[in-house]
CSV table of C-alpha atoms in Angstrom, one decimal:
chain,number,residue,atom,x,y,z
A,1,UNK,CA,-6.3,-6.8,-4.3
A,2,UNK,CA,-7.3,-7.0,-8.0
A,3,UNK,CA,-6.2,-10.8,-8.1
A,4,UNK,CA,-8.2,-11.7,-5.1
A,5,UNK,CA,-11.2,-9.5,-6.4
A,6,UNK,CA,-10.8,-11.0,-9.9
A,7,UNK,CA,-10.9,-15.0,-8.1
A,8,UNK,CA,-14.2,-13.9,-6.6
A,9,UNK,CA,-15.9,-12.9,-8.8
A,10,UNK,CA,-14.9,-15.9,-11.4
A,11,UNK,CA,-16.1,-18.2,-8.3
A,12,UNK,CA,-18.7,-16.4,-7.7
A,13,UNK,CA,-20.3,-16.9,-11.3
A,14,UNK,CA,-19.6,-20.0,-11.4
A,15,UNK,CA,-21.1,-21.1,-8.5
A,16,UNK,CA,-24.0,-18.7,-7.5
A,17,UNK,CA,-24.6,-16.9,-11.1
A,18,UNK,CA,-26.4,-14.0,-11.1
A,19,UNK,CA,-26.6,-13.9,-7.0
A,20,UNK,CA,-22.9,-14.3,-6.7
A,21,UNK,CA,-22.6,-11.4,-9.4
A,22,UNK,CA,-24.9,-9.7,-6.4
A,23,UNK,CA,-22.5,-10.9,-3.4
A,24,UNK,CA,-19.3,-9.7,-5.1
A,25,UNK,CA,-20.3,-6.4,-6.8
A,26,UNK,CA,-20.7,-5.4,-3.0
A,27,UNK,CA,-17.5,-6.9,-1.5
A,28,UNK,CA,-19.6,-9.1,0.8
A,29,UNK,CA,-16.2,-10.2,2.2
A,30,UNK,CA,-15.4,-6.6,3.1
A,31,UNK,CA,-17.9,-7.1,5.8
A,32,UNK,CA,-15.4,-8.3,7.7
A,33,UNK,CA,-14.0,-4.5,8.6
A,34,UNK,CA,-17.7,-3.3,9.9
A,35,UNK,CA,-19.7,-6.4,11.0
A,36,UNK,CA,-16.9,-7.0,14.2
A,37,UNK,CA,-17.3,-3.7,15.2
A,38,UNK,CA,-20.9,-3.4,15.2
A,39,UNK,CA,-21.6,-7.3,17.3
A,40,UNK,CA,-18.8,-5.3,19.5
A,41,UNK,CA,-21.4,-2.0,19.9
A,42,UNK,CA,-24.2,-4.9,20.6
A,43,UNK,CA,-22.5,-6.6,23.3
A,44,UNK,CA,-20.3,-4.2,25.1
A,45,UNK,CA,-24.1,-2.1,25.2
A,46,UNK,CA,-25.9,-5.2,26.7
A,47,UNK,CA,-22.3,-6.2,28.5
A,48,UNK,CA,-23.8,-9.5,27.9
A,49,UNK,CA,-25.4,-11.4,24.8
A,50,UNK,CA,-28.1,-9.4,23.9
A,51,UNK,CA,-30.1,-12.7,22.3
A,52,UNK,CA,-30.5,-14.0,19.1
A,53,UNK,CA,-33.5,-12.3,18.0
A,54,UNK,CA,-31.4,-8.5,18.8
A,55,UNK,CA,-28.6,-10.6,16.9
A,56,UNK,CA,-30.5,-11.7,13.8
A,57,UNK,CA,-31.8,-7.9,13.8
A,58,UNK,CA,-28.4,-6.0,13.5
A,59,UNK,CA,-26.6,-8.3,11.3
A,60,UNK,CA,-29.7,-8.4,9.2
A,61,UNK,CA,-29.6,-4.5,9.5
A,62,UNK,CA,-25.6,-4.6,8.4
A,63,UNK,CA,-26.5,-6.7,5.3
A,64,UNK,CA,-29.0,-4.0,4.1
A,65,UNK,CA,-27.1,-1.2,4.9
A,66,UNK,CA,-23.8,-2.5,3.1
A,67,UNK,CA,-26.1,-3.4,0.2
A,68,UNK,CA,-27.4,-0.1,-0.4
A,69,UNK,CA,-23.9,1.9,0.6
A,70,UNK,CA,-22.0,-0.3,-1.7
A,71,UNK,CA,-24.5,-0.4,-4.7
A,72,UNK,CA,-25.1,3.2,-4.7
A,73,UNK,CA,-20.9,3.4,-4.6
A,74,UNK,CA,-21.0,1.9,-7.8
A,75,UNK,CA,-24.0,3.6,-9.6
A,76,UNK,CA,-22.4,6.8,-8.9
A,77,UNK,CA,-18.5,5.9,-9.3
A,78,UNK,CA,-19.3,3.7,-12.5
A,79,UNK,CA,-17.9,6.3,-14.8
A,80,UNK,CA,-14.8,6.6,-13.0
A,81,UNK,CA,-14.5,3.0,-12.8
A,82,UNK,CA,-14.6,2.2,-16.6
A,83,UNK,CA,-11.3,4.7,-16.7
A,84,UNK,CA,-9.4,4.0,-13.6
A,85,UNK,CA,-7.4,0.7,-14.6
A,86,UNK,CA,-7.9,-0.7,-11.0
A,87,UNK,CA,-10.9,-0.5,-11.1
A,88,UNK,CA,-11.8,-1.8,-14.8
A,89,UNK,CA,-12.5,-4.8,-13.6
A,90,UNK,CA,-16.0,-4.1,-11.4
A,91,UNK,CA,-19.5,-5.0,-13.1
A,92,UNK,CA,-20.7,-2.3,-14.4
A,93,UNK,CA,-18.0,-1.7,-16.3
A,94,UNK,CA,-17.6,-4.7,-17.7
A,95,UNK,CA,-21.4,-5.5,-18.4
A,96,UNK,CA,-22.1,-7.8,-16.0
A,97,UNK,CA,-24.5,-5.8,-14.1
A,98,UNK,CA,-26.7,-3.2,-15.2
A,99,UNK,CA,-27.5,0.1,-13.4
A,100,UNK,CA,-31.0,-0.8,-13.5
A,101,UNK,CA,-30.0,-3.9,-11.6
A,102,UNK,CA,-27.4,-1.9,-9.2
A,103,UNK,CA,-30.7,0.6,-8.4
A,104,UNK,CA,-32.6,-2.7,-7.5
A,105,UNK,CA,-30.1,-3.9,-5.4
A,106,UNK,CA,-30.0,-0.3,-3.5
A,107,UNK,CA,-33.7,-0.7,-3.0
A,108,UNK,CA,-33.5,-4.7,-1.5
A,109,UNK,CA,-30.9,-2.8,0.8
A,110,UNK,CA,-32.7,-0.5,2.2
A,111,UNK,CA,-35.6,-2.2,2.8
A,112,UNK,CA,-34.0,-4.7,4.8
A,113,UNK,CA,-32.2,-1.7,6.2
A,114,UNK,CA,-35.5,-0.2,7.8
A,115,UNK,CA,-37.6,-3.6,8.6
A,116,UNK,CA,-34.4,-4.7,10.4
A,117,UNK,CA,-34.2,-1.0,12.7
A,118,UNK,CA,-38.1,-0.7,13.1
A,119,UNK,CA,-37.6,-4.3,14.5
A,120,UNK,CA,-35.1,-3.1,17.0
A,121,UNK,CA,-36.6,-0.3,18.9
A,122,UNK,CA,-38.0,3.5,18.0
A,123,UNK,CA,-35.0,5.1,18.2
A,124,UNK,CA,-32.8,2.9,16.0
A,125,UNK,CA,-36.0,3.3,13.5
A,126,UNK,CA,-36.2,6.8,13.7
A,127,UNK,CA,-32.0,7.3,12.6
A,128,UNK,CA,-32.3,4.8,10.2
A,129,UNK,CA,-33.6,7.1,7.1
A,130,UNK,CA,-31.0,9.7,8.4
A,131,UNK,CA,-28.3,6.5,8.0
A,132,UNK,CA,-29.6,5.8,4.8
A,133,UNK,CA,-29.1,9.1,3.4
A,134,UNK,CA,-25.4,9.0,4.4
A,135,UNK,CA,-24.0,5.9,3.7
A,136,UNK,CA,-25.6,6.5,0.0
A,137,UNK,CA,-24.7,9.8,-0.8
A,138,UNK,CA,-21.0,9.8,1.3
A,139,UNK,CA,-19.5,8.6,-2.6
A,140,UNK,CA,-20.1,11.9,-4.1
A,141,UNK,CA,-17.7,13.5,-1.4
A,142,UNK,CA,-14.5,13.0,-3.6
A,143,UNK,CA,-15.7,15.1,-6.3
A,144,UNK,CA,-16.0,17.7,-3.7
A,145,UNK,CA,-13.1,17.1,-1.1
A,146,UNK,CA,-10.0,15.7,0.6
A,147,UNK,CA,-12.2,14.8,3.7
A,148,UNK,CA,-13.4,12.2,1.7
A,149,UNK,CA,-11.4,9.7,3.1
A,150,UNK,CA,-13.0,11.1,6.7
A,151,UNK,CA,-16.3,10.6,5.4
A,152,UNK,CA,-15.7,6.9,4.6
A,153,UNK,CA,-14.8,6.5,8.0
A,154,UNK,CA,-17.3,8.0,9.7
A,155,UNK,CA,-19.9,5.9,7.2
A,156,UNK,CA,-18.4,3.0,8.6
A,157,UNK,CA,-18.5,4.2,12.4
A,158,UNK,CA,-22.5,4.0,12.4
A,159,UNK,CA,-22.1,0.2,12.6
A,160,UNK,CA,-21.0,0.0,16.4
A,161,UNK,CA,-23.2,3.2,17.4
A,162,UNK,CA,-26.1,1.7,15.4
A,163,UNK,CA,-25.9,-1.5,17.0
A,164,UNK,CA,-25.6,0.0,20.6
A,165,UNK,CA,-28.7,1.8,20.1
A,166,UNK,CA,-30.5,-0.6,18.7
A,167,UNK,CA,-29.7,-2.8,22.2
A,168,UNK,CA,-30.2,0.0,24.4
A,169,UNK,CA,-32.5,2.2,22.5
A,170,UNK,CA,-30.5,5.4,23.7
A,171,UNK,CA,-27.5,7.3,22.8
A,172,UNK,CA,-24.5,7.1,25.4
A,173,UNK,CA,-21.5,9.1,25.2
A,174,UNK,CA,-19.2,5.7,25.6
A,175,UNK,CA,-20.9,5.1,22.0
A,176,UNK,CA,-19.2,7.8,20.7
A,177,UNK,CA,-15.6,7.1,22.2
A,178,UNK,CA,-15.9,2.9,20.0
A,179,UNK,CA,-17.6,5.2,17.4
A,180,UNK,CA,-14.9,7.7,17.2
A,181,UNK,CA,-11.9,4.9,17.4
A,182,UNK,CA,-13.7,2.9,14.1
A,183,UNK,CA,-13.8,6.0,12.3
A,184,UNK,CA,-9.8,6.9,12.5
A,185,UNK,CA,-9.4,3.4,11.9
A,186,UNK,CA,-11.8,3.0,9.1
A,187,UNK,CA,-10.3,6.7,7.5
A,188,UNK,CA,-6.9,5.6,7.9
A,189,UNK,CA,-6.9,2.1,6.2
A,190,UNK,CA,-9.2,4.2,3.4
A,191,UNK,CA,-6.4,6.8,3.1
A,192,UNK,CA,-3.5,3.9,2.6
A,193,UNK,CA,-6.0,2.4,-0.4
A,194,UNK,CA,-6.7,5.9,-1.9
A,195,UNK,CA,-2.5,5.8,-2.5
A,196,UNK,CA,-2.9,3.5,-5.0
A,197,UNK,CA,-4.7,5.7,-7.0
A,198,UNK,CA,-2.8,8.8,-6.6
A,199,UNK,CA,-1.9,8.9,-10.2
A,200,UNK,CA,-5.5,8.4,-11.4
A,201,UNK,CA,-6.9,10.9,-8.8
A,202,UNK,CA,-4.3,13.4,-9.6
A,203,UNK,CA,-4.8,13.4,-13.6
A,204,UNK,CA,-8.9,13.6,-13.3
A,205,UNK,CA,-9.5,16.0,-10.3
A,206,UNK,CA,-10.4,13.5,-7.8
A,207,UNK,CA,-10.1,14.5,-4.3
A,208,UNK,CA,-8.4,12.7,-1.6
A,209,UNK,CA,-5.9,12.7,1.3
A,210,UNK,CA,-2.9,11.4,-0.8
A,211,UNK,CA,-4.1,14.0,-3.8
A,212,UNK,CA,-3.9,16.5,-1.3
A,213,UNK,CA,-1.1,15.9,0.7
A,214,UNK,CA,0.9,13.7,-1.2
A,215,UNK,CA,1.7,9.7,-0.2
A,216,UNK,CA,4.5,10.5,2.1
A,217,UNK,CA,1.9,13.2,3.6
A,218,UNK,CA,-0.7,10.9,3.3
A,219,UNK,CA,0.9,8.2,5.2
A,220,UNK,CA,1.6,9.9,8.2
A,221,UNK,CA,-1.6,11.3,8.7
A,222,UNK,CA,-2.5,7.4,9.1
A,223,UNK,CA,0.0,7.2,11.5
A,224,UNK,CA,-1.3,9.6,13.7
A,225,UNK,CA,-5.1,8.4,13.0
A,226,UNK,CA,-4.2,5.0,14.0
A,227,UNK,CA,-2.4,6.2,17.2
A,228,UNK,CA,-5.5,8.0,18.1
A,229,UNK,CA,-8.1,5.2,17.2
A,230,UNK,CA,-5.7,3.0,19.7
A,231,UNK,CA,-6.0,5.8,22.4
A,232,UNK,CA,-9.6,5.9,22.2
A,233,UNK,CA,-10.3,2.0,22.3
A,234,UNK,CA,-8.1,2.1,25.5
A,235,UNK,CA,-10.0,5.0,27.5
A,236,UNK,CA,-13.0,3.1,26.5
A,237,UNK,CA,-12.2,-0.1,27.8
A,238,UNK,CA,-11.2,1.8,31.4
A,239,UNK,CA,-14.8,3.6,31.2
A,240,UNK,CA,-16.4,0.1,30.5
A,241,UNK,CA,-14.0,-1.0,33.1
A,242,UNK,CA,-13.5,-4.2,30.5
A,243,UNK,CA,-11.5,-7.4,31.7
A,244,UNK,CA,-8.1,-8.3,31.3
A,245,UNK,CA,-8.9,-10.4,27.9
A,246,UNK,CA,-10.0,-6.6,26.2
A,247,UNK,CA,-6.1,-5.1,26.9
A,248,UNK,CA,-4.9,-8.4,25.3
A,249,UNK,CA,-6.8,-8.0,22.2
A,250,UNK,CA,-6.3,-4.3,22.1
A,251,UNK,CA,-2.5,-4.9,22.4
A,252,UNK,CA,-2.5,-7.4,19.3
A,253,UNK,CA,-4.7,-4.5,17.9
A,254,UNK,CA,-1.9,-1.9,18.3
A,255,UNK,CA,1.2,-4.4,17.1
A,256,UNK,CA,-0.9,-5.0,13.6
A,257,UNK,CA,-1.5,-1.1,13.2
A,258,UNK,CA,1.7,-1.2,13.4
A,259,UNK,CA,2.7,-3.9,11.3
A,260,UNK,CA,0.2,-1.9,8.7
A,261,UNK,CA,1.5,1.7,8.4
A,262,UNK,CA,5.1,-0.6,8.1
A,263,UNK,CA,4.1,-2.4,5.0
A,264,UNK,CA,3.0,0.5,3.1
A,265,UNK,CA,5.9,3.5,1.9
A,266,UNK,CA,6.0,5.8,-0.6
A,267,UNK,CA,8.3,4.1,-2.8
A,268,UNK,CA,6.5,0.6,-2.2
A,269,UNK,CA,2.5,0.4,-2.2
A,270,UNK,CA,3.1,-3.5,-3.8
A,271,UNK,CA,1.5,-4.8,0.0
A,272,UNK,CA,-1.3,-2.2,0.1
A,273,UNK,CA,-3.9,-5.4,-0.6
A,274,UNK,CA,-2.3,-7.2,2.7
A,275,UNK,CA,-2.1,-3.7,4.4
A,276,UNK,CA,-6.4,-3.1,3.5
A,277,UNK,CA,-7.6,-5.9,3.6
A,278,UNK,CA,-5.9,-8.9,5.3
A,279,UNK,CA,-4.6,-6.9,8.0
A,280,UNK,CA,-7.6,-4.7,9.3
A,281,UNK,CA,-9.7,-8.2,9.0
A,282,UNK,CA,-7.5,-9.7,11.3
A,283,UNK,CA,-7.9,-6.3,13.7
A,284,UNK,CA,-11.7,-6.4,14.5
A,285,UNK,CA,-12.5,-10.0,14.6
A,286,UNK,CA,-9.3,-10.5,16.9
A,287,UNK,CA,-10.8,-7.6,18.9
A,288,UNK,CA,-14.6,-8.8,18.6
A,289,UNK,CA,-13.1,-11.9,19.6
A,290,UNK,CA,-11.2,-10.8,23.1
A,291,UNK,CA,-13.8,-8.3,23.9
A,292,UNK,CA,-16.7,-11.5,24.5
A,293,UNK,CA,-13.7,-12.6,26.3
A,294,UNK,CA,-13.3,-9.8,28.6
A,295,UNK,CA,-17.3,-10.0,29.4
A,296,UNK,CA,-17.3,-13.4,30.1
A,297,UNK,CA,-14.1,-13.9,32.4
């Protein structure tokens, strides 16, 4: 992951300067685990395109809230950063960004955050400072506890359940079965990276599943979160009563969960990076992708 991070962000400087410095201090990329999930909130709400006004709204709305949530994760981790070797690397650490600038960047995001749900409907307007709160405070949570890795997940949850209610203006119960399936999914892959840095967490009183529990402890908890998230996604598409295209994305779904908790051991984290990232990219647009599928044919 630090390779690929480090490519980026030389890219990224060379190309769009100061704005790519922007772009990659937030892991634009890592949009890909959230952004899926959420267009599958917006469309299995509407069961239909919602239109590209709704559309613009919610991805605009995902921009600002991964802005501020990933800004404020490195205002209030930068510390921690400059000492963990994996995480030398980020800007503020090595000067390239300011935490004047990283507060700015927080404030961009949430104002895009709230013009983008006040544009949507009441509701979505009215959770939106409540979201806010949460996806920017939720990085304190390992100096507290082990359920940080839960809390990450659940962060990343409000995506789908934001996106249905800013289609549908109301809160449904099938919301929270795609909520509750993203958040085991999101926890689990969160729990596999946090094993890298069981050393570092260990040493400096960080809290985490695999300080807690160990790797090998760690590792089957994913296991078991992962087996749940698949469960959930399944009684959801027989609620929705989704079409044949849905099981077929939801069975590549379950073969790469499996392929991920394979790559990843206790004695072997060298293929976390394809495990977190490459992997769980591949999961929600392949399921994004089969779930318009299912609503169409």
């Amino acid at each position: 992951m630090a390779s690929i991070s480090n490519t980026i962000l030389y890219v990224s400087q060379k190309v769009y300067g100061k704005l790519g410095l922007y772009s990659s201090s937030i892991r634009i990329w890592e949009s890909l685990f959230a952004l899926p999930f959420a267009y599958m909130g917006m469309i299995l709400a509407n069961q239909s395109w919602p239109g590209l006004e709704i559309f613009i709204w919610i991805t605009a709305a995902m921009f600002g809230a991964r802005t501020l949530a990933m800004s404020a994760n490195r205002l209030i981790n930068a510390k921690e950063d400059s000492l963990n070797p994996r995480t030398q690397n980020r800007h503020i650490p090595q000067g390239l960004l300011n935490s004047k600038e990283v507060l700015a960047m927080m404030g961009v995001g949430l104002i895009i955050f709230l013009v983008s749900a006040s544009q949507l409907n009441t509701l979505a307007l009215a959770l939106a400072p409540i979201t806010a709160v949460y996806i920017t405070i939720y990085s304190f949570a390992k100096y507290y506890t082990w359920g940080c890795n839960f809390i990450l997940g659940i962060a990343l949850s409000i995506a789908p359940a934001g996106a249905w209610i800013g289609v549908t203006g109301q809160i449904e119960w099938q919301t929270v079965l795609l909520s509750a399936a993203v958040a085991l999914w999101a926890g689990g892959f969160d729990i596999i990276y946090a094993c890298t840095d069981y050393n570092f967490d260990k040493e400096n009183g960080i809290h985490s599943v695999p300080a807690r529990f160990g790797i090998s402890g760690a590792l089957k908890i994913v296991k078991v979160m992962h087996s749940l998230s698949a469960i959930l996604l399944l009684i959801l598409a027989i609620v929705l009563s989704l079409g044949y295209f849905f099981y077929i994305g939801w069975f590549i779904a379950v073969i790469l969960l499996i392929y991920e908790n394979r790559l990843v051991n206790p004695n072997d984290l060298s293929k976390v990076g394809i495990a977190f990232f490459r992997v769980n990219s591949y999961i929600s647009i392949q399921l994004l992708i089969f779930t318009s599928l299912s609503l169409v044919f």
